[in-house]
RNA sequence: GCGCGAUUAGCUCAGGGGUAGAGCACCUGCUUCACACGCAGGUUGUCGCAGGUUCAAAUCCUGCAUCGCGCACCA
């Protein structure tokens, strides 16, 4: 049963209808009780505040392709979805809204009320991205959607915190951390982005206290710094002990200009004598290196900043309350007034910025919780020895490098939205305990409670206010989404863990991938996934990363509405080579943005649609009978078999761009442009019914196979066409993703020699057609102009019907030994000489010129190949086949040149 | 500074020792009874530069240049 199809494909309704049907039928469900081989992916959980961007489209289309393909290969598939609570991002979003709507801060509301508001917001607006993923066609098991702050998931966080604390891997301490003065929280090293900055290098001079060796009363030492505003926190000056200029200064003191104080000169190997003046001002509270020098030399630590990086009371009345950048100018001015500013130079340096808030971070000493990573060795080894395969594998090196230099992870955040640290201090001692410089499992006496549940007499305890880094919940994602923390591994976990593939961006290799591997070994004793596919970054047409601030990121939902999800999916896959960045083109036409790659995708969908329509216009159907096939059918089926082989190989290597390109080329060029056109004669009124039957059977077979292969890429249209073409029989699975993909070659029953002969002949015909069309075009005859061709065949030529059809001729005469009139346009082809007699239109000059151009080309080729064969080394050392092939080519061009010369000669002068 | 990647037609990009490819754009002709979101034909390249290996290099190696990314970082 077939349906009448509209002239053009309209994706809108088709897509949403099919999606609803898939969901209603529950075919995205991963069945843990199934006997089938398991295939699983956990989604990289998007931020709950997130909205879909093209990066998500890329990432999730790949996952969907893998999931659908696996289903069609008969596997039991679980694609587990969910969202991430995204601590800072979500909290700032809600804070902003409250500030705007009510002019209140989170502190005005208080912790509890604020958190209620975040939850409200999450219920209302969170998870938009989930709806958007559905519109893209993602086949996630939505019944299993997880959120990193679900009750059960949160228990996991407490459990692992307790585990690691008891093991001594989690400790609390006063350390130098990256502080974000905007979000008012500590950050991990990974959340800091170095950005090149145009800065100034200030040269200032400090007076040396007391007399120097020469007895001069007035000795000054020059110091270069980029941060004069931290001067008030200087508690020392450091020089390299090997630096002869300053050796005698060590142990003396210099005078800090303001607030005026005597500070010691110390020696430290790390000072580069080449930089600046070779003298470093040491501000232990505001620089990591300075901190270390300070500790070594027992220097005082003076923090001159408030948490928001304004100057605090240590700055003195001139500076207190001032922003750090203002203070920088002010400090320079003040030094200048005092005559202690020597010079200011332009200087390029790198400054760390907060990834989220995009402001320079401050190194700041504060009380934080840290984690020594578990299972580093196992995690390193797993990737090094390919137990976990990275694609592209060059990321292995980056991973190994990071793992080697791994630093303790600052896991506490001074936020409210997140997993609050499961540590309670006994009320009466809480202040003292929280101020303690070091706190680890050994100190966890009866005054500290570290547990999954609060202490029984909770009213007598105070809970640690900090929450955990968002990534501290993400690293459990693969298994915490499957099994509860207090239970034995669930049936789901037993079936689907470790997961098969992880598809993610290389940007979060350290944030997420590396940590998941460690967590996998630590709590599950094995790897969390077997393959990691790193996508590229989606850039705009000019190569810039897409971002909100640049406004160069088109909304995928608009694109889907206009072109269809399938078009977008196909477009982005066709331009996504393994691990390379993707340039998403944006063109402007009459003020409207268009996306050329997506247009191609849409056009391809339309092409498919119409090829199906063409099939439906031919009545009836027929059994596929290999022995009855025309050479054209054999040819297209041979190409189909090759396509499937090539695709299988490309899947092995996750080469999605190649997969989509293979399908595109096969279908558009080989199937539509050549096979379908060649088949048209079979549907003429007087055509042989047997030919017609075998042609219909071939069309059905190709369409079925192509729809199956294409389904993972373009799930909606393929499903629609499968039904409209009547390919679903009684008893068949209800949906394409449940339909096994065929792997058997369509021509396996035919002798290889028969197939080869057909391919050779068809190739010759098609080439001859191209040349004949070219002749027509050269002589200004439009493609639909029905002309007469005369063929002087090489051997028996039986394909004139198809030839006529493809060329667009009224008549083909086969005349062996035909002698053309002088000047008749002629083409030399593998099937013989083709003449285009043009009554009354003979133009000797035109033909002479045309043949001249062809001769020039042929001579060019001949020269190249002659040169090659003239090289004795080539003939004696190259493999035999290569030489034979070259000789073949030489012969071919030789004959052609001779032939063309003769033809030109026959035209006379 | 160290590491990784890219450099191929006007544009976007495939290819990866043996005849330089696709789509778009452009030019010509076509409303041919699946598709103008289409059909047919055509034009376009010192495959970044310089060396090397090889019978043969766009492809492998070395160096350089430019662009991008990651890590480290000197105040």
GROMACS .gro file of C-alpha atoms in nm, chain A residues 421-760:
model
  340
  421UNK     CA    1   2.942   1.962   5.219
  422UNK     CA    2   2.834   1.677   5.452
  423UNK     CA    3   3.039   1.797   5.747
  424UNK     CA    4   2.897   1.917   6.077
  425UNK     CA    5   3.085   2.089   6.361
  426UNK     CA    6   2.972   2.069   6.719
  427UNK     CA    7   2.803   2.399   6.788
  428UNK     CA    8   3.006   2.521   7.079
  429UNK     CA    9   3.334   2.441   6.907
  430UNK     CA   10   3.237   2.523   6.554
  431UNK     CA   11   3.418   2.855   6.531
  432UNK     CA   12   3.739   2.710   6.654
  433UNK     CA   13   3.710   2.403   6.434
  434UNK     CA   14   3.628   2.600   6.123
  435UNK     CA   15   3.927   2.822   6.177
  436UNK     CA   16   4.165   2.535   6.222
  437UNK     CA   17   4.440   2.539   5.966
  438UNK     CA   18   4.428   2.171   5.890
  439UNK     CA   19   4.143   1.935   5.924
  440UNK     CA   20   4.145   1.580   5.800
  441UNK     CA   21   4.019   1.240   5.898
  442UNK     CA   22   4.264   1.217   6.185
  443UNK     CA   23   4.115   1.524   6.350
  444UNK     CA   24   3.763   1.402   6.303
  445UNK     CA   25   3.703   1.326   6.661
  446UNK     CA   26   3.375   1.349   6.834
  447UNK     CA   27   3.343   1.719   6.758
  448UNK     CA   28   3.320   1.672   6.387
  449UNK     CA   29   3.063   1.467   6.207
  450UNK     CA   30   3.126   1.361   5.851
  451UNK     CA   31   2.842   1.149   5.722
  452UNK     CA   32   2.577   1.083   5.466
  453UNK     CA   33   2.312   1.167   5.723
  454UNK     CA   34   2.320   1.456   5.967
  455UNK     CA   35   2.403   1.379   6.330
  456UNK     CA   36   2.108   1.255   6.534
  457UNK     CA   37   2.103   1.565   6.751
  458UNK     CA   38   2.136   1.800   6.458
  459UNK     CA   39   2.032   2.101   6.662
  460UNK     CA   40   2.361   2.082   6.847
  461UNK     CA   41   2.567   2.100   6.531
  462UNK     CA   42   2.655   2.353   6.264
  463UNK     CA   43   2.691   2.239   5.907
  464UNK     CA   44   2.979   2.351   5.685
  465UNK     CA   45   2.834   2.623   5.464
  466UNK     CA   46   3.023   2.547   5.145
  467UNK     CA   47   2.891   2.344   4.858
  468UNK     CA   48   3.088   2.118   4.629
  469UNK     CA   49   3.218   2.197   4.284
  470UNK     CA   50   2.962   2.096   4.024
  471UNK     CA   51   3.213   1.864   3.864
  472UNK     CA   52   3.235   1.680   4.192
  473UNK     CA   53   2.892   1.544   4.110
  474UNK     CA   54   2.953   1.504   3.736
  475UNK     CA   55   3.236   1.258   3.775
  476UNK     CA   56   2.995   0.996   3.910
  477UNK     CA   57   2.750   1.036   3.623
  478UNK     CA   58   2.805   0.704   3.445
  479UNK     CA   59   2.716   0.486   3.743
  480UNK     CA   60   2.534   0.715   3.986
  481UNK     CA   61   2.262   0.747   3.724
  482UNK     CA   62   2.216   0.372   3.725
  483UNK     CA   63   2.243   0.254   4.084
  484UNK     CA   64   2.158   0.412   4.418
  485UNK     CA   65   2.444   0.475   4.654
  486UNK     CA   66   2.320   0.244   4.928
  487UNK     CA   67   2.230  -0.046   4.701
  488UNK     CA   68   2.396  -0.331   4.521
  489UNK     CA   69   2.454  -0.264   4.149
  490UNK     CA   70   2.112  -0.242   3.985
  491UNK     CA   71   1.996  -0.459   3.700
  492UNK     CA   72   2.040  -0.154   3.480
  493UNK     CA   73   2.399  -0.116   3.585
  494UNK     CA   74   2.469  -0.485   3.544
  495UNK     CA   75   2.332  -0.471   3.194
  496UNK     CA   76   2.466  -0.139   3.072
  497UNK     CA   77   2.781  -0.056   3.270
  498UNK     CA   78   3.055   0.008   3.168
  499UNK     CA   79   2.905   0.221   2.897
  500UNK     CA   80   3.014   0.179   2.539
  501UNK     CA   81   3.075   0.524   2.396
  502UNK     CA   82   3.114   0.868   2.542
  503UNK     CA   83   3.073   1.163   2.308
  504UNK     CA   84   3.202   1.490   2.439
  505UNK     CA   85   3.400   1.805   2.372
  506UNK     CA   86   3.776   1.805   2.432
  507UNK     CA   87   3.733   2.121   2.639
  508UNK     CA   88   3.609   1.909   2.926
  509UNK     CA   89   3.873   1.639   2.902
  510UNK     CA   90   4.007   1.738   3.246
  511UNK     CA   91   3.690   1.873   3.399
  512UNK     CA   92   3.495   1.563   3.330
  513UNK     CA   93   3.642   1.277   3.126
  514UNK     CA   94   3.959   1.225   3.328
  515UNK     CA   95   3.775   1.250   3.657
  516UNK     CA   96   3.505   1.007   3.546
  517UNK     CA   97   3.773   0.755   3.466
  518UNK     CA   98   3.923   0.791   3.813
  519UNK     CA   99   3.580   0.769   3.977
  520UNK     CA  100   3.500   0.463   3.771
  521UNK     CA  101   3.804   0.282   3.904
  522UNK     CA  102   3.756   0.409   4.256
  523UNK     CA  103   3.391   0.310   4.306
  524UNK     CA  104   3.328   0.052   4.036
  525UNK     CA  105   3.668  -0.100   3.999
  526UNK     CA  106   3.660  -0.061   3.626
  527UNK     CA  107   3.652   0.183   3.340
  528UNK     CA  108   3.331   0.382   3.295
  529UNK     CA  109   3.331   0.368   2.913
  530UNK     CA  110   3.524   0.198   2.637
  531UNK     CA  111   3.543   0.469   2.375
  532UNK     CA  112   3.559   0.842   2.398
  533UNK     CA  113   3.476   1.040   2.088
  534UNK     CA  114   3.595   1.399   2.107
  535UNK     CA  115   3.399   1.630   1.885
  536UNK     CA  116   3.534   1.948   1.737
  537UNK     CA  117   3.422   2.297   1.814
  538UNK     CA  118   3.151   2.456   1.605
  539UNK     CA  119   3.275   2.785   1.464
  540UNK     CA  120   3.115   3.046   1.248
  541UNK     CA  121   3.200   3.110   0.884
  542UNK     CA  122   3.494   3.324   0.986
  543UNK     CA  123   3.638   3.060   1.215
  544UNK     CA  124   3.532   3.224   1.537
  545UNK     CA  125   3.401   3.019   1.820
  546UNK     CA  126   3.030   3.062   1.853
  547UNK     CA  127   2.931   3.259   2.156
  548UNK     CA  128   2.646   3.459   2.295
  549UNK     CA  129   2.853   3.773   2.325
  550UNK     CA  130   2.957   3.766   1.960
  551UNK     CA  131   2.599   3.700   1.860
  552UNK     CA  132   2.725   3.461   1.595
  553UNK     CA  133   2.544   3.157   1.722
  554UNK     CA  134   2.226   3.082   1.534
  555UNK     CA  135   1.941   2.924   1.726
  556UNK     CA  136   1.917   2.561   1.620
  557UNK     CA  137   1.545   2.560   1.688
  558UNK     CA  138   1.489   2.829   1.429
  559UNK     CA  139   1.695   2.629   1.186
  560UNK     CA  140   1.493   2.319   1.262
  561UNK     CA  141   1.166   2.505   1.212
  562UNK     CA  142   1.279   2.635   0.880
  563UNK     CA  143   1.472   2.344   0.734
  564UNK     CA  144   1.386   2.044   0.945
  565UNK     CA  145   1.580   1.856   1.210
  566UNK     CA  146   1.695   1.597   0.958
  567UNK     CA  147   1.843   1.865   0.735
  568UNK     CA  148   2.033   2.018   1.025
  569UNK     CA  149   2.155   1.681   1.149
  570UNK     CA  150   2.271   1.577   0.808
  571UNK     CA  151   2.438   1.911   0.742
  572UNK     CA  152   2.634   1.911   1.061
  573UNK     CA  153   2.742   1.550   1.023
  574UNK     CA  154   2.856   1.603   0.669
  575UNK     CA  155   3.093   1.877   0.780
  576UNK     CA  156   3.221   1.712   1.096
  577UNK     CA  157   3.545   1.525   1.031
  578UNK     CA  158   3.670   1.325   1.328
  579UNK     CA  159   3.795   1.561   1.592
  580UNK     CA  160   3.830   1.861   1.368
  581UNK     CA  161   3.650   2.189   1.419
  582UNK     CA  162   3.342   2.258   1.218
  583UNK     CA  163   3.281   2.572   1.029
  584UNK     CA  164   2.915   2.647   1.024
  585UNK     CA  165   2.854   2.883   0.739
  586UNK     CA  166   2.620   3.173   0.771
  587UNK     CA  167   2.537   3.364   0.457
  588UNK     CA  168   2.328   3.671   0.422
  589UNK     CA  169   2.070   3.702   0.152
  590UNK     CA  170   1.861   4.012   0.144
  591UNK     CA  171   1.900   4.071   0.516
  592UNK     CA  172   1.804   3.715   0.602
  593UNK     CA  173   2.052   3.468   0.742
  594UNK     CA  174   2.079   3.147   0.548
  595UNK     CA  175   2.285   2.844   0.627
  596UNK     CA  176   2.425   2.695   0.305
  597UNK     CA  177   2.517   2.362   0.461
  598UNK     CA  178   2.171   2.317   0.603
  599UNK     CA  179   2.021   2.415   0.269
  600UNK     CA  180   2.215   2.126   0.118
  601UNK     CA  181   2.074   1.898   0.384
  602UNK     CA  182   1.724   2.014   0.313
  603UNK     CA  183   1.779   1.970  -0.059
  604UNK     CA  184   1.899   1.619   0.001
  605UNK     CA  185   1.588   1.540   0.202
  606UNK     CA  186   1.380   1.676  -0.082
  607UNK     CA  187   1.572   1.468  -0.331
  608UNK     CA  188   1.501   1.158  -0.129
  609UNK     CA  189   1.139   1.249  -0.108
  610UNK     CA  190   1.109   1.288  -0.480
  611UNK     CA  191   1.298   0.973  -0.563
  612UNK     CA  192   1.044   0.795  -0.347
  613UNK     CA  193   0.766   0.978  -0.524
  614UNK     CA  194   0.901   0.859  -0.856
  615UNK     CA  195   0.898   0.505  -0.729
  616UNK     CA  196   0.538   0.539  -0.620
  617UNK     CA  197   0.439   0.659  -0.963
  618UNK     CA  198   0.535   0.321  -1.103
  619UNK     CA  199   0.260   0.077  -1.040
  620UNK     CA  200   0.301  -0.258  -0.876
  621UNK     CA  201   0.591  -0.438  -0.727
  622UNK     CA  202   0.794  -0.745  -0.808
  623UNK     CA  203   1.002  -1.014  -0.645
  624UNK     CA  204   1.371  -0.949  -0.652
  625UNK     CA  205   1.524  -1.204  -0.889
  626UNK     CA  206   1.900  -1.162  -0.931
  627UNK     CA  207   1.919  -1.359  -1.253
  628UNK     CA  208   1.672  -1.129  -1.426
  629UNK     CA  209   1.852  -0.801  -1.364
  630UNK     CA  210   1.951  -0.555  -1.635
  631UNK     CA  211   2.314  -0.448  -1.643
  632UNK     CA  212   2.207  -0.112  -1.501
  633UNK     CA  213   2.040  -0.278  -1.207
  634UNK     CA  214   2.344  -0.495  -1.148
  635UNK     CA  215   2.561  -0.188  -1.164
  636UNK     CA  216   2.364   0.013  -0.909
  637UNK     CA  217   2.336  -0.288  -0.677
  638UNK     CA  218   2.709  -0.348  -0.700
  639UNK     CA  219   2.759   0.014  -0.600
  640UNK     CA  220   2.509  -0.033  -0.318
  641UNK     CA  221   2.701  -0.335  -0.191
  642UNK     CA  222   3.020  -0.133  -0.206
  643UNK     CA  223   2.851   0.153  -0.023
  644UNK     CA  224   2.755  -0.075   0.263
  645UNK     CA  225   3.106  -0.209   0.287
  646UNK     CA  226   3.251   0.139   0.291
  647UNK     CA  227   3.000   0.245   0.552
  648UNK     CA  228   3.079  -0.045   0.779
  649UNK     CA  229   3.445   0.053   0.765
  650UNK     CA  230   3.366   0.418   0.831
  651UNK     CA  231   3.153   0.327   1.131
  652UNK     CA  232   3.446   0.137   1.276
  653UNK     CA  233   3.639   0.461   1.283
  654UNK     CA  234   3.350   0.688   1.378
  655UNK     CA  235   3.391   0.885   1.057
  656UNK     CA  236   3.051   1.045   1.040
  657UNK     CA  237   3.134   1.296   0.772
  658UNK     CA  238   3.245   1.016   0.548
  659UNK     CA  239   2.931   0.816   0.622
  660UNK     CA  240   2.703   1.101   0.532
  661UNK     CA  241   2.905   1.190   0.227
  662UNK     CA  242   2.899   0.830   0.105
  663UNK     CA  243   2.522   0.819   0.135
  664UNK     CA  244   2.484   1.155  -0.032
  665UNK     CA  245   2.702   1.069  -0.329
  666UNK     CA  246   2.557   0.725  -0.377
  667UNK     CA  247   2.203   0.838  -0.366
  668UNK     CA  248   2.219   1.161  -0.557
  669UNK     CA  249   2.470   1.075  -0.822
  670UNK     CA  250   2.471   0.702  -0.870
  671UNK     CA  251   2.111   0.626  -0.793
  672UNK     CA  252   1.917   0.934  -0.904
  673UNK     CA  253   2.129   1.086  -1.176
  674UNK     CA  254   2.236   0.765  -1.341
  675UNK     CA  255   2.030   0.468  -1.243
  676UNK     CA  256   1.689   0.633  -1.227
  677UNK     CA  257   1.746   0.817  -1.550
  678UNK     CA  258   1.862   0.501  -1.721
  679UNK     CA  259   1.555   0.319  -1.591
  680UNK     CA  260   1.302   0.549  -1.748
  681UNK     CA  261   1.283   0.345  -2.064
  682UNK     CA  262   1.167   0.048  -1.859
  683UNK     CA  263   0.850   0.236  -1.774
  684UNK     CA  264   0.755   0.330  -2.126
  685UNK     CA  265   0.424   0.192  -2.247
  686UNK     CA  266   0.581  -0.054  -2.486
  687UNK     CA  267   0.852  -0.166  -2.244
  688UNK     CA  268   0.931  -0.527  -2.171
  689UNK     CA  269   0.728  -0.626  -1.860
  690UNK     CA  270   1.014  -0.838  -1.733
  691UNK     CA  271   1.254  -0.545  -1.749
  692UNK     CA  272   0.999  -0.327  -1.580
  693UNK     CA  273   0.954  -0.582  -1.301
  694UNK     CA  274   1.324  -0.625  -1.235
  695UNK     CA  275   1.374  -0.248  -1.242
  696UNK     CA  276   1.099  -0.191  -0.987
  697UNK     CA  277   1.243  -0.464  -0.769
  698UNK     CA  278   1.585  -0.299  -0.790
  699UNK     CA  279   1.443   0.040  -0.700
  700UNK     CA  280   1.270  -0.107  -0.398
  701UNK     CA  281   1.578  -0.288  -0.286
  702UNK     CA  282   1.800   0.018  -0.316
  703UNK     CA  283   1.548   0.245  -0.149
  704UNK     CA  284   1.501   0.005   0.140
  705UNK     CA  285   1.871  -0.030   0.199
  706UNK     CA  286   1.934   0.341   0.169
  707UNK     CA  287   1.651   0.430   0.406
  708UNK     CA  288   1.786   0.185   0.660
  709UNK     CA  289   2.140   0.317   0.629
  710UNK     CA  290   2.023   0.673   0.638
  711UNK     CA  291   1.786   0.634   0.928
  712UNK     CA  292   2.038   0.711   1.203
  713UNK     CA  293   2.126   1.035   1.027
  714UNK     CA  294   1.781   1.143   0.914
  715UNK     CA  295   1.542   0.952   1.135
  716UNK     CA  296   1.217   1.131   1.056
  717UNK     CA  297   1.205   1.142   0.680
  718UNK     CA  298   1.331   0.787   0.645
  719UNK     CA  299   1.056   0.662   0.874
  720UNK     CA  300   0.795   0.858   0.679
  721UNK     CA  301   0.913   0.727   0.344
  722UNK     CA  302   0.943   0.370   0.465
  723UNK     CA  303   0.573   0.377   0.542
  724UNK     CA  304   0.472   0.573   0.235
  725UNK     CA  305   0.659   0.334   0.011
  726UNK     CA  306   0.477   0.046   0.171
  727UNK     CA  307   0.790  -0.123   0.296
  728UNK     CA  308   0.643  -0.218   0.630
  729UNK     CA  309   0.482  -0.559   0.605
  730UNK     CA  310   0.269  -0.734   0.856
  731UNK     CA  311   0.473  -0.873   1.136
  732UNK     CA  312   0.758  -0.630   1.075
  733UNK     CA  313   0.885  -0.416   1.360
  734UNK     CA  314   0.688  -0.098   1.398
  735UNK     CA  315   0.979   0.140   1.352
  736UNK     CA  316   1.295   0.164   1.149
  737UNK     CA  317   1.520   0.177   1.452
  738UNK     CA  318   1.390  -0.168   1.542
  739UNK     CA  319   1.441  -0.299   1.191
  740UNK     CA  320   1.761  -0.496   1.152
  741UNK     CA  321   1.999  -0.340   0.906
  742UNK     CA  322   2.084  -0.586   0.630
  743UNK     CA  323   2.443  -0.672   0.581
  744UNK     CA  324   2.420  -0.933   0.310
  745UNK     CA  325   2.539  -0.825  -0.033
  746UNK     CA  326   2.247  -0.791  -0.274
  747UNK     CA  327   2.439  -0.956  -0.556
  748UNK     CA  328   2.586  -1.246  -0.363
  749UNK     CA  329   2.398  -1.493  -0.585
  750UNK     CA  330   2.554  -1.371  -0.905
  751UNK     CA  331   2.884  -1.484  -1.054
  752UNK     CA  332   3.149  -1.222  -1.004
  753UNK     CA  333   3.231  -1.226  -1.375
  754UNK     CA  334   2.872  -1.139  -1.460
  755UNK     CA  335   2.878  -0.847  -1.222
  756UNK     CA  336   3.213  -0.727  -1.352
  757UNK     CA  337   3.100  -0.747  -1.711
  758UNK     CA  338   2.787  -0.546  -1.634
  759UNK     CA  339   2.984  -0.283  -1.446
  760UNK     CA  340   3.232  -0.245  -1.731
   0.00000   0.00000   0.00000
